[in-house]
JSON list of C-alpha atoms in Angstrom, two decimals:
[
{"chain": "A", "resi": 247, "resn": "MET", "atom": "CA", "xyz": [59.02, 140.06, 122.96]},
{"chain": "A", "resi": 248, "resn": "GLN", "atom": "CA", "xyz": [57.87, 137.95, 120.06]},
{"chain": "A", "resi": 249, "resn": "LEU", "atom": "CA", "xyz": [60.48, 139.60, 117.84]},
{"chain": "A", "resi": 250, "resn": "LEU", "atom": "CA", "xyz": [63.17, 138.74, 120.40]},
{"chain": "A", "resi": 251, "resn": "ASN", "atom": "CA", "xyz": [62.10, 135.06, 120.50]},
{"chain": "A", "resi": 252, "resn": "LYS", "atom": "CA", "xyz": [62.13, 134.93, 116.70]},
{"chain": "A", "resi": 253, "resn": "GLY", "atom": "CA", "xyz": [65.69, 136.38, 116.69]},
{"chain": "A", "resi": 254, "resn": "VAL", "atom": "CA", "xyz": [66.90, 133.78, 119.22]},
{"chain": "A", "resi": 255, "resn": "LYS", "atom": "CA", "xyz": [65.42, 130.95, 117.09]},
{"chain": "A", "resi": 256, "resn": "ASN", "atom": "CA", "xyz": [67.12, 132.31, 113.97]},
{"chain": "A", "resi": 257, "resn": "MET", "atom": "CA", "xyz": [70.42, 132.58, 115.85]},
{"chain": "A", "resi": 258, "resn": "ARG", "atom": "CA", "xyz": [70.13, 128.95, 117.05]},
{"chain": "A", "resi": 259, "resn": "SER", "atom": "CA", "xyz": [69.46, 127.64, 113.56]},
{"chain": "A", "resi": 260, "resn": "LEU", "atom": "CA", "xyz": [72.33, 129.74, 112.20]},
{"chain": "A", "resi": 261, "resn": "LYS", "atom": "CA", "xyz": [74.70, 128.26, 114.83]},
{"chain": "A", "resi": 262, "resn": "LEU", "atom": "CA", "xyz": [73.45, 124.75, 114.11]},
{"chain": "A", "resi": 263, "resn": "GLY", "atom": "CA", "xyz": [73.92, 125.29, 110.37]},
{"chain": "A", "resi": 264, "resn": "LEU", "atom": "CA", "xyz": [77.48, 126.56, 110.85]},
{"chain": "A", "resi": 265, "resn": "ILE", "atom": "CA", "xyz": [78.36, 123.64, 113.12]},
{"chain": "A", "resi": 266, "resn": "LEU", "atom": "CA", "xyz": [77.00, 121.15, 110.57]},
{"chain": "A", "resi": 267, "resn": "LEU", "atom": "CA", "xyz": [78.81, 122.88, 107.70]},
{"chain": "A", "resi": 268, "resn": "GLY", "atom": "CA", "xyz": [82.10, 122.93, 109.65]},
{"chain": "A", "resi": 269, "resn": "SER", "atom": "CA", "xyz": [81.76, 119.27, 110.60]},
{"chain": "A", "resi": 270, "resn": "MET", "atom": "CA", "xyz": [81.11, 118.23, 107.02]},
{"chain": "A", "resi": 271, "resn": "GLY", "atom": "CA", "xyz": [84.13, 120.23, 105.88]},
{"chain": "A", "resi": 272, "resn": "LEU", "atom": "CA", "xyz": [86.37, 118.51, 108.42]},
{"chain": "A", "resi": 273, "resn": "ILE", "atom": "CA", "xyz": [85.10, 115.08, 107.41]},
{"chain": "A", "resi": 274, "resn": "PHE", "atom": "CA", "xyz": [85.76, 115.91, 103.76]},
{"chain": "A", "resi": 275, "resn": "LEU", "atom": "CA", "xyz": [89.30, 117.15, 104.46]},
{"chain": "A", "resi": 276, "resn": "ASN", "atom": "CA", "xyz": [90.08, 114.10, 106.57]},
{"chain": "A", "resi": 277, "resn": "ALA", "atom": "CA", "xyz": [88.88, 111.77, 103.82]},
{"chain": "A", "resi": 278, "resn": "CYS", "atom": "CA", "xyz": [91.01, 113.55, 101.23]},
{"chain": "A", "resi": 279, "resn": "SER", "atom": "CA", "xyz": [94.16, 113.52, 103.37]},
{"chain": "A", "resi": 280, "resn": "ASN", "atom": "CA", "xyz": [93.80, 109.77, 104.11]},
{"chain": "A", "resi": 281, "resn": "LYS", "atom": "CA", "xyz": [93.56, 109.04, 100.40]},
{"chain": "A", "resi": 282, "resn": "GLU", "atom": "CA", "xyz": [96.81, 110.93, 99.72]},
{"chain": "A", "resi": 283, "resn": "GLN", "atom": "CA", "xyz": [98.64, 109.02, 102.46]},
{"chain": "A", "resi": 284, "resn": "ALA", "atom": "CA", "xyz": [97.45, 105.68, 101.12]},
{"chain": "A", "resi": 285, "resn": "SER", "atom": "CA", "xyz": [98.57, 106.47, 97.59]},
{"chain": "A", "resi": 286, "resn": "ASN", "atom": "CA", "xyz": [101.92, 107.98, 98.59]},
{"chain": "A", "resi": 287, "resn": "PRO", "atom": "CA", "xyz": [104.41, 105.14, 99.36]},
{"chain": "A", "resi": 288, "resn": "SER", "atom": "CA", "xyz": [106.98, 107.56, 100.78]},
{"chain": "A", "resi": 289, "resn": "ASN", "atom": "CA", "xyz": [104.78, 107.97, 103.86]},
{"chain": "A", "resi": 290, "resn": "SER", "atom": "CA", "xyz": [104.90, 104.25, 104.71]},
{"chain": "A", "resi": 291, "resn": "PRO", "atom": "CA", "xyz": [107.21, 103.19, 107.55]},
{"chain": "A", "resi": 292, "resn": "ALA", "atom": "CA", "xyz": [108.65, 100.35, 105.47]},
{"chain": "A", "resi": 293, "resn": "ALA", "atom": "CA", "xyz": [110.18, 102.80, 103.01]},
{"chain": "A", "resi": 294, "resn": "SER", "atom": "CA", "xyz": [112.08, 104.80, 105.62]},
{"chain": "A", "resi": 295, "resn": "PRO", "atom": "CA", "xyz": [115.60, 103.55, 106.39]},
{"chain": "A", "resi": 296, "resn": "THR", "atom": "CA", "xyz": [116.20, 102.48, 109.98]},
{"chain": "A", "resi": 297, "resn": "GLU", "atom": "CA", "xyz": [119.84, 101.53, 109.69]},
{"chain": "A", "resi": 298, "resn": "THR", "atom": "CA", "xyz": [122.97, 103.51, 108.98]},
{"chain": "A", "resi": 299, "resn": "THR", "atom": "CA", "xyz": [124.09, 101.21, 106.17]},
{"chain": "A", "resi": 300, "resn": "THR", "atom": "CA", "xyz": [122.86, 101.54, 102.62]},
{"chain": "A", "resi": 301, "resn": "LYS", "atom": "CA", "xyz": [119.24, 100.38, 102.19]},
{"chain": "A", "resi": 302, "resn": "ALA", "atom": "CA", "xyz": [117.32, 99.20, 99.16]},
{"chain": "A", "resi": 303, "resn": "GLU", "atom": "CA", "xyz": [113.67, 98.51, 98.51]},
{"chain": "A", "resi": 304, "resn": "VAL", "atom": "CA", "xyz": [112.46, 95.48, 96.62]},
{"chain": "A", "resi": 305, "resn": "LYS", "atom": "CA", "xyz": [111.32, 96.24, 93.11]},
{"chain": "A", "resi": 306, "resn": "GLU", "atom": "CA", "xyz": [110.38, 93.66, 90.51]},
{"chain": "A", "resi": 307, "resn": "VAL", "atom": "CA", "xyz": [111.25, 95.96, 87.62]},
{"chain": "A", "resi": 308, "resn": "LYS", "atom": "CA", "xyz": [112.17, 99.60, 87.99]},
{"chain": "A", "resi": 309, "resn": "SER", "atom": "CA", "xyz": [111.36, 102.17, 85.35]},
{"chain": "A", "resi": 310, "resn": "ASP", "atom": "CA", "xyz": [114.73, 103.93, 85.67]},
{"chain": "A", "resi": 311, "resn": "GLY", "atom": "CA", "xyz": [116.54, 101.25, 83.67]},
{"chain": "A", "resi": 312, "resn": "SER", "atom": "CA", "xyz": [117.06, 98.71, 86.46]},
{"chain": "A", "resi": 313, "resn": "HIS", "atom": "CA", "xyz": [115.83, 95.30, 85.54]},
{"chain": "A", "resi": 314, "resn": "SER", "atom": "CA", "xyz": [116.07, 91.68, 86.54]},
{"chain": "A", "resi": 315, "resn": "LEU", "atom": "CA", "xyz": [119.05, 89.99, 84.95]},
{"chain": "A", "resi": 316, "resn": "LYS", "atom": "CA", "xyz": [118.24, 86.51, 86.27]},
{"chain": "A", "resi": 317, "resn": "GLY", "atom": "CA", "xyz": [114.45, 86.61, 86.65]},
{"chain": "A", "resi": 318, "resn": "GLY", "atom": "CA", "xyz": [114.35, 87.49, 90.35]},
{"chain": "A", "resi": 319, "resn": "GLN", "atom": "CA", "xyz": [113.57, 90.43, 92.58]},
{"chain": "A", "resi": 320, "resn": "VAL", "atom": "CA", "xyz": [115.88, 93.42, 92.18]},
{"chain": "A", "resi": 321, "resn": "ALA", "atom": "CA", "xyz": [117.15, 95.95, 94.67]},
{"chain": "A", "resi": 322, "resn": "GLU", "atom": "CA", "xyz": [119.30, 98.80, 93.38]},
{"chain": "A", "resi": 323, "resn": "THR", "atom": "CA", "xyz": [121.31, 100.60, 96.03]},
{"chain": "A", "resi": 324, "resn": "GLY", "atom": "CA", "xyz": [124.06, 103.05, 95.27]},
{"chain": "A", "resi": 325, "resn": "ALA", "atom": "CA", "xyz": [126.34, 101.49, 92.66]},
{"chain": "A", "resi": 326, "resn": "TYR", "atom": "CA", "xyz": [125.11, 97.97, 93.39]},
{"chain": "A", "resi": 327, "resn": "HIS", "atom": "CA", "xyz": [122.52, 95.73, 91.74]},
{"chain": "A", "resi": 328, "resn": "LEU", "atom": "CA", "xyz": [121.23, 93.03, 94.12]},
{"chain": "A", "resi": 329, "resn": "GLU", "atom": "CA", "xyz": [119.02, 90.24, 92.81]},
{"chain": "A", "resi": 330, "resn": "LEU", "atom": "CA", "xyz": [117.41, 87.37, 94.71]},
{"chain": "A", "resi": 331, "resn": "VAL", "atom": "CA", "xyz": [116.04, 84.35, 92.87]},
{"chain": "A", "resi": 332, "resn": "PRO", "atom": "CA", "xyz": [114.24, 81.85, 95.15]},
{"chain": "A", "resi": 333, "resn": "LEU", "atom": "CA", "xyz": [114.02, 78.46, 93.42]},
{"chain": "A", "resi": 334, "resn": "LYS", "atom": "CA", "xyz": [111.68, 75.80, 94.80]},
{"chain": "A", "resi": 335, "resn": "GLU", "atom": "CA", "xyz": [113.27, 72.37, 95.00]},
{"chain": "A", "resi": 336, "resn": "ALA", "atom": "CA", "xyz": [112.18, 69.02, 96.44]},
{"chain": "A", "resi": 337, "resn": "ASP", "atom": "CA", "xyz": [114.17, 69.52, 99.65]},
{"chain": "A", "resi": 338, "resn": "GLY", "atom": "CA", "xyz": [113.39, 73.22, 100.19]},
{"chain": "A", "resi": 339, "resn": "VAL", "atom": "CA", "xyz": [114.01, 76.57, 98.53]},
{"chain": "A", "resi": 340, "resn": "HIS", "atom": "CA", "xyz": [117.38, 77.39, 97.01]},
{"chain": "A", "resi": 341, "resn": "LEU", "atom": "CA", "xyz": [118.22, 81.08, 97.42]},
{"chain": "A", "resi": 342, "resn": "ASP", "atom": "CA", "xyz": [120.34, 82.28, 94.50]},
{"chain": "A", "resi": 343, "resn": "PHE", "atom": "CA", "xyz": [121.75, 85.76, 95.06]},
{"chain": "A", "resi": 344, "resn": "TYR", "atom": "CA", "xyz": [123.49, 87.83, 92.41]},
{"chain": "A", "resi": 345, "resn": "LEU", "atom": "CA", "xyz": [125.61, 90.88, 93.23]},
{"chain": "A", "resi": 346, "resn": "TYR", "atom": "CA", "xyz": [126.72, 93.29, 90.53]},
{"chain": "A", "resi": 347, "resn": "LYS", "atom": "CA", "xyz": [128.39, 96.71, 90.56]},
{"chain": "A", "resi": 348, "resn": "GLY", "atom": "CA", "xyz": [128.12, 99.67, 88.24]},
{"chain": "A", "resi": 349, "resn": "ASP", "atom": "CA", "xyz": [126.04, 100.48, 85.21]},
{"chain": "A", "resi": 350, "resn": "ASP", "atom": "CA", "xyz": [127.71, 97.64, 83.28]},
{"chain": "A", "resi": 351, "resn": "HIS", "atom": "CA", "xyz": [126.70, 95.17, 86.04]},
{"chain": "A", "resi": 352, "resn": "LYS", "atom": "CA", "xyz": [130.14, 93.76, 86.75]},
{"chain": "A", "resi": 353, "resn": "LEU", "atom": "CA", "xyz": [129.99, 90.63, 88.93]},
{"chain": "A", "resi": 354, "resn": "VAL", "atom": "CA", "xyz": [131.24, 91.04, 92.54]},
{"chain": "A", "resi": 355, "resn": "PRO", "atom": "CA", "xyz": [132.65, 87.65, 93.62]},
{"chain": "A", "resi": 356, "resn": "ASN", "atom": "CA", "xyz": [134.51, 88.60, 96.82]},
{"chain": "A", "resi": 357, "resn": "ALA", "atom": "CA", "xyz": [131.73, 89.66, 99.19]},
{"chain": "A", "resi": 358, "resn": "LYS", "atom": "CA", "xyz": [130.51, 88.08, 102.41]},
{"chain": "A", "resi": 359, "resn": "ILE", "atom": "CA", "xyz": [126.76, 87.55, 102.06]},
{"chain": "A", "resi": 360, "resn": "ALA", "atom": "CA", "xyz": [124.31, 86.74, 104.85]},
{"chain": "A", "resi": 361, "resn": "ALA", "atom": "CA", "xyz": [120.56, 86.25, 104.51]},
{"chain": "A", "resi": 362, "resn": "GLN", "atom": "CA", "xyz": [118.33, 86.89, 107.50]},
{"chain": "A", "resi": 363, "resn": "VAL", "atom": "CA", "xyz": [115.15, 84.97, 106.72]},
{"chain": "A", "resi": 364, "resn": "GLN", "atom": "CA", "xyz": [111.89, 85.55, 108.57]},
{"chain": "A", "resi": 365, "resn": "PHE", "atom": "CA", "xyz": [109.48, 82.64, 108.25]},
{"chain": "A", "resi": 366, "resn": "PRO", "atom": "CA", "xyz": [105.70, 82.98, 107.95]},
{"chain": "A", "resi": 367, "resn": "ASP", "atom": "CA", "xyz": [105.34, 82.21, 111.69]},
{"chain": "A", "resi": 368, "resn": "GLY", "atom": "CA", "xyz": [107.71, 85.07, 112.61]},
{"chain": "A", "resi": 369, "resn": "THR", "atom": "CA", "xyz": [110.75, 82.99, 113.55]},
{"chain": "A", "resi": 370, "resn": "GLN", "atom": "CA", "xyz": [114.08, 83.93, 112.01]},
{"chain": "A", "resi": 371, "resn": "LYS", "atom": "CA", "xyz": [117.18, 82.17, 110.71]},
{"chain": "A", "resi": 372, "resn": "ILE", "atom": "CA", "xyz": [120.48, 83.50, 109.38]},
{"chain": "A", "resi": 373, "resn": "LEU", "atom": "CA", "xyz": [122.08, 81.77, 106.41]},
{"chain": "A", "resi": 374, "resn": "ASP", "atom": "CA", "xyz": [125.55, 82.37, 105.02]},
{"chain": "A", "resi": 375, "resn": "LEU", "atom": "CA", "xyz": [125.49, 82.46, 101.24]},
{"chain": "A", "resi": 376, "resn": "PRO", "atom": "CA", "xyz": [128.87, 81.28, 99.92]},
{"chain": "A", "resi": 377, "resn": "TYR", "atom": "CA", "xyz": [130.03, 82.19, 96.43]},
{"chain": "A", "resi": 378, "resn": "LYS", "atom": "CA", "xyz": [129.50, 79.51, 93.80]},
{"chain": "A", "resi": 379, "resn": "ALA", "atom": "CA", "xyz": [132.02, 80.25, 91.04]},
{"chain": "A", "resi": 380, "resn": "ASN", "atom": "CA", "xyz": [130.48, 77.78, 88.56]},
{"chain": "A", "resi": 381, "resn": "GLY", "atom": "CA", "xyz": [127.12, 79.60, 88.68]},
{"chain": "A", "resi": 382, "resn": "GLU", "atom": "CA", "xyz": [128.65, 83.03, 89.28]},
{"chain": "A", "resi": 383, "resn": "HIS", "atom": "CA", "xyz": [126.32, 83.67, 92.21]},
{"chain": "A", "resi": 384, "resn": "TYR", "atom": "CA", "xyz": [125.95, 83.27, 95.95]},
{"chain": "A", "resi": 385, "resn": "GLY", "atom": "CA", "xyz": [123.55, 80.69, 97.30]},
{"chain": "A", "resi": 386, "resn": "ALA", "atom": "CA", "xyz": [122.24, 78.44, 100.04]},
{"chain": "A", "resi": 387, "resn": "LEU", "atom": "CA", "xyz": [119.43, 75.95, 100.56]},
{"chain": "A", "resi": 388, "resn": "LEU", "atom": "CA", "xyz": [116.58, 76.90, 102.89]},
{"chain": "A", "resi": 389, "resn": "THR", "atom": "CA", "xyz": [115.21, 73.55, 104.08]},
{"chain": "A", "resi": 390, "resn": "GLU", "atom": "CA", "xyz": [112.13, 74.88, 105.90]},
{"chain": "A", "resi": 391, "resn": "LYS", "atom": "CA", "xyz": [108.90, 74.22, 104.04]},
{"chain": "A", "resi": 392, "resn": "ALA", "atom": "CA", "xyz": [106.30, 76.33, 105.87]},
{"chain": "A", "resi": 393, "resn": "THR", "atom": "CA", "xyz": [103.62, 77.80, 103.62]},
{"chain": "A", "resi": 394, "resn": "GLY", "atom": "CA", "xyz": [103.32, 81.59, 103.48]},
{"chain": "A", "resi": 395, "resn": "GLN", "atom": "CA", "xyz": [105.39, 84.70, 102.89]},
{"chain": "A", "resi": 396, "resn": "TYR", "atom": "CA", "xyz": [109.10, 84.74, 103.70]},
{"chain": "A", "resi": 397, "resn": "GLN", "atom": "CA", "xyz": [110.88, 88.05, 104.33]},
{"chain": "A", "resi": 398, "resn": "VAL", "atom": "CA", "xyz": [114.59, 88.09, 103.44]},
{"chain": "A", "resi": 399, "resn": "LYS", "atom": "CA", "xyz": [117.13, 90.73, 104.41]},
{"chain": "A", "resi": 400, "resn": "ILE", "atom": "CA", "xyz": [120.40, 90.35, 102.52]},
{"chain": "A", "resi": 401, "resn": "THR", "atom": "CA", "xyz": [123.52, 91.93, 103.99]},
{"chain": "A", "resi": 402, "resn": "ALA", "atom": "CA", "xyz": [126.54, 92.13, 101.71]},
{"chain": "A", "resi": 403, "resn": "ASP", "atom": "CA", "xyz": [129.95, 93.06, 103.10]},
{"chain": "A", "resi": 404, "resn": "ILE", "atom": "CA", "xyz": [132.02, 94.21, 100.14]},
{"chain": "A", "resi": 405, "resn": "ASN", "atom": "CA", "xyz": [135.53, 95.00, 101.39]},
{"chain": "A", "resi": 406, "resn": "GLY", "atom": "CA", "xyz": [134.09, 96.63, 104.52]},
{"chain": "A", "resi": 407, "resn": "GLU", "atom": "CA", "xyz": [131.24, 98.41, 102.73]},
{"chain": "A", "resi": 408, "resn": "LYS", "atom": "CA", "xyz": [127.83, 97.19, 103.92]},
{"chain": "A", "resi": 409, "resn": "VAL", "atom": "CA", "xyz": [124.96, 96.98, 101.45]},
{"chain": "A", "resi": 410, "resn": "ASN", "atom": "CA", "xyz": [121.47, 95.78, 102.40]},
{"chain": "A", "resi": 411, "resn": "GLY", "atom": "CA", "xyz": [118.54, 94.64, 100.32]},
{"chain": "A", "resi": 412, "resn": "ARG", "atom": "CA", "xyz": [115.10, 93.45, 101.39]},
{"chain": "A", "resi": 413, "resn": "PHE", "atom": "CA", "xyz": [113.16, 90.84, 99.48]},
{"chain": "A", "resi": 414, "resn": "SER", "atom": "CA", "xyz": [110.18, 88.56, 99.96]},
{"chain": "A", "resi": 415, "resn": "PHE", "atom": "CA", "xyz": [108.78, 85.42, 98.39]},
{"chain": "A", "resi": 416, "resn": "ASN", "atom": "CA", "xyz": [105.86, 83.05, 98.89]},
{"chain": "A", "resi": 417, "resn": "GLN", "atom": "CA", "xyz": [106.05, 79.33, 99.30]}
]
């Protein structure tokens, strides 16, 4: 009988040990998989396109040869180079937008450009950005002066072809 009780106690400690070992293994695996998700930007919802038109992500400087031509934020999408340069002025922020095509960055002057701006408080405004031939860019003045981060979605209609770029800036 004593041998039987000793066997039951050993069995209980063996089960307890296996449960603890399994739990620690699961905790370790979970910690490792969360680290991979955090370091892998392709898993983030912001990087996945939600529209059927061409999408671009904001990149300050890309290592594949894309770079800022005017000192702003760059979005490369397909054959197009989109660049937004927000310039603070006394009466607001002037949004200068440059649109180029091809590897030689040929200026595209005949597009219809709209900027959907989301303010720090979440409200939105749509601005048309007319072409300014003297500066060879599109632009408009954003008169709001709220402090915080502004999200900007640029939509370019180039002879019926839609190209989007997303940018942000702080004021």
